Amino acid sequence: MKLPGDESDAAQVERFIRVDHAGEYGAKRIYQGQLAVLGRGPKGDILRHMQAQEQVHLDTFSALIAERRVRPTALMPLWHVAGYALGAVTAAMGERAAMACTVAVEEAINEHYRAQSAVLGEDEAALRETIETFRAEELEHRDIGLAHEAELAPGYKVLSALIKAGCKVAIAVTERI
Ligand SMILES: [Fe+2]
Ligand SMILES: [Fe+2]
């Protein structure tokens, strides 16, 4: 039920596109940061595979931002730096920590996309399909992280909880600014 003061459906969809655009940009930057450290190592190819998919996700939301004239978040410069730093720092902690970062981020994004997809109606069926397609790829990334021993990273639980909390804050802030 809609209450007075609730945002319109159009405003909600704009908010979705704004935050998803920023999130995919942040994801790309995380993998770039990881590649700067691990790109020549044995995990280089799998990181490049995930980064390439994030680039497609980002390009899709960049096109939606342009088509629908949605204002991008003012925080893009922050996600530029923070995403890269998160990737580079976790990669410097080791391959398993880098994979733990991927698992945590992708789980947070999976939840985020699942919630968006659940409220999009038939008038936004195409956007919902896009989000579901990307969500499946984010889950693939999570599974890659798990297959590459993310859970064996030192301090896995703490690291994972910190990164997930950070993602939630990033999402909440980006939806507003
Ligand atoms: Fe993505
Ligand atoms: Fe991803």
XYZ file of C-alpha atoms and ligand atoms in Angstrom:
179
model
C 0.000 0.000 0.000
C 1.279 3.437 -0.911
C 1.248 6.056 1.827
C 1.349 9.833 1.391
C 4.980 10.842 1.108
C 6.058 7.525 -0.432
C 8.217 7.934 -3.488
C 6.593 7.399 -6.874
C 7.356 4.280 -8.915
C 9.333 6.450 -11.324
C 11.456 7.850 -8.501
C 12.030 4.349 -7.192
C 13.197 3.077 -10.573
C 15.535 6.065 -10.914
C 16.982 5.273 -7.501
C 17.488 1.634 -8.549
C 19.329 2.621 -11.711
C 21.460 5.174 -9.873
C 22.603 2.749 -7.185
C 23.072 -0.176 -9.586
C 25.176 1.947 -11.904
C 27.370 2.963 -8.967
C 27.551 -0.597 -7.659
C 28.660 -2.056 -10.962
C 31.243 0.685 -11.248
C 32.485 -0.157 -7.763
C 32.600 -3.865 -8.691
C 34.688 -3.146 -11.756
C 37.047 -1.055 -9.635
C 37.383 -3.838 -7.045
C 38.491 -6.291 -9.732
C 40.846 -3.704 -11.215
C 42.419 -3.263 -7.789
C 42.752 -7.017 -7.385
C 44.256 -7.360 -10.850
C 46.850 -4.697 -10.083
C 48.189 -7.029 -7.402
C 47.298 -10.514 -8.675
C 46.923 -9.977 -12.414
C 50.080 -11.859 -13.364
C 49.500 -14.669 -10.891
C 47.475 -17.872 -11.205
C 44.209 -16.056 -10.386
C 44.703 -13.450 -13.120
C 42.505 -15.089 -15.736
C 39.576 -15.745 -13.439
C 39.743 -12.161 -12.142
C 39.788 -10.878 -15.724
C 36.745 -13.029 -16.520
C 34.798 -11.496 -13.632
C 35.977 -7.998 -14.427
C 34.821 -8.397 -18.035
C 31.331 -9.332 -16.831
C 31.291 -6.338 -14.476
C 32.177 -4.153 -17.458
C 29.097 -5.433 -19.312
C 26.953 -4.781 -16.223
C 28.381 -1.276 -15.937
C 27.910 -0.518 -19.639
C 24.270 -1.612 -19.394
C 23.542 0.683 -16.455
C 25.519 3.520 -18.052
C 23.226 3.217 -21.082
C 20.141 3.230 -18.824
C 21.441 6.328 -17.005
C 21.752 8.087 -20.360
C 18.487 6.825 -21.901
C 16.355 7.675 -18.917
C 18.243 10.801 -17.958
C 18.910 9.553 -14.458
C 21.331 11.630 -12.428
C 24.334 9.460 -11.487
C 25.320 9.472 -7.840
C 27.578 12.330 -6.761
C 29.694 9.673 -5.048
C 31.255 8.169 -8.186
C 34.706 9.609 -7.301
C 34.436 7.945 -3.889
C 33.533 4.545 -5.373
C 36.353 4.986 -7.880
C 38.853 5.143 -5.022
C 37.127 2.937 -2.455
C 36.413 0.098 -4.890
C 39.975 -0.002 -6.137
C 41.353 0.228 -2.599
C 39.159 -2.616 -1.375
C 40.331 -4.786 -4.251
C 43.998 -3.921 -3.906
C 44.081 -4.277 -0.117
C 42.318 -7.640 -0.052
C 44.539 -8.873 -2.889
C 47.625 -7.758 -0.958
C 46.353 -9.846 1.957
C 46.472 -12.858 -0.326
C 44.590 -14.726 -3.042
C 42.162 -16.228 -0.555
C 41.383 -12.831 0.981
C 40.744 -11.446 -2.504
C 38.301 -14.302 -3.100
C 36.713 -13.682 0.310
C 36.144 -10.075 -0.772
C 34.427 -11.314 -3.931
C 32.184 -13.699 -1.981
C 31.145 -10.975 0.476
C 30.504 -8.322 -2.167
C 28.629 -10.651 -4.489
C 26.443 -11.970 -1.672
C 25.524 -8.414 -0.735
C 24.767 -7.574 -4.372
C 22.726 -10.732 -4.777
C 20.509 -9.664 -1.876
C 20.289 -6.137 -3.236
C 19.266 -7.283 -6.732
C 16.845 -9.848 -5.347
C 15.055 -7.109 -3.380
C 14.883 -4.819 -6.411
C 13.657 -7.563 -8.702
C 10.894 -8.447 -6.245
C 9.336 -4.972 -6.367
C 9.631 -4.264 -10.098
C 6.336 -4.757 -11.877
C 5.382 -5.717 -15.419
C 5.854 -2.121 -16.584
C 9.560 -2.606 -15.836
C 9.842 -6.204 -17.000
C 12.909 -5.482 -19.151
C 14.788 -3.895 -16.267
C 13.794 -6.785 -14.026
C 15.144 -9.273 -16.583
C 18.418 -7.344 -16.767
C 18.751 -7.387 -12.995
C 17.988 -11.114 -12.840
C 20.566 -11.858 -15.534
C 23.202 -9.881 -13.677
C 22.202 -11.414 -10.367
C 22.892 -14.882 -11.815
C 26.358 -13.709 -12.856
C 27.048 -12.218 -9.430
C 26.169 -15.603 -7.953
C 28.580 -17.196 -10.411
C 31.263 -14.827 -9.096
C 30.438 -15.802 -5.536
C 30.740 -19.476 -6.470
C 34.102 -18.810 -8.137
C 35.280 -17.165 -4.924
C 34.132 -20.147 -2.873
C 35.761 -22.593 -5.311
C 39.024 -20.663 -4.918
C 39.131 -21.184 -1.156
C 37.689 -17.856 -0.004
C 36.592 -19.444 3.240
C 40.175 -20.444 4.056
C 41.293 -16.795 4.117
C 42.709 -15.785 7.507
C 39.981 -14.040 9.523
C 37.383 -14.976 6.914
C 34.342 -14.346 9.099
C 35.449 -10.915 10.272
C 36.628 -9.883 6.823
C 33.393 -11.057 5.248
C 31.208 -9.323 7.842
C 33.139 -6.052 7.473
C 32.913 -6.039 3.700
C 29.219 -6.914 3.680
C 28.490 -4.147 6.185
C 30.491 -1.755 4.023
C 28.462 -2.741 0.963
C 25.210 -2.116 2.805
C 26.344 1.334 3.892
C 27.548 2.099 0.368
C 24.167 1.085 -1.069
C 22.171 3.093 1.481
C 24.281 6.213 1.001
C 24.341 5.971 -2.792
C 20.561 5.671 -2.985
C 20.295 9.077 -1.323
C 23.184 11.118 -2.739
Fe 28.058 -6.870 -11.515
Fe 29.961 -9.389 -9.749
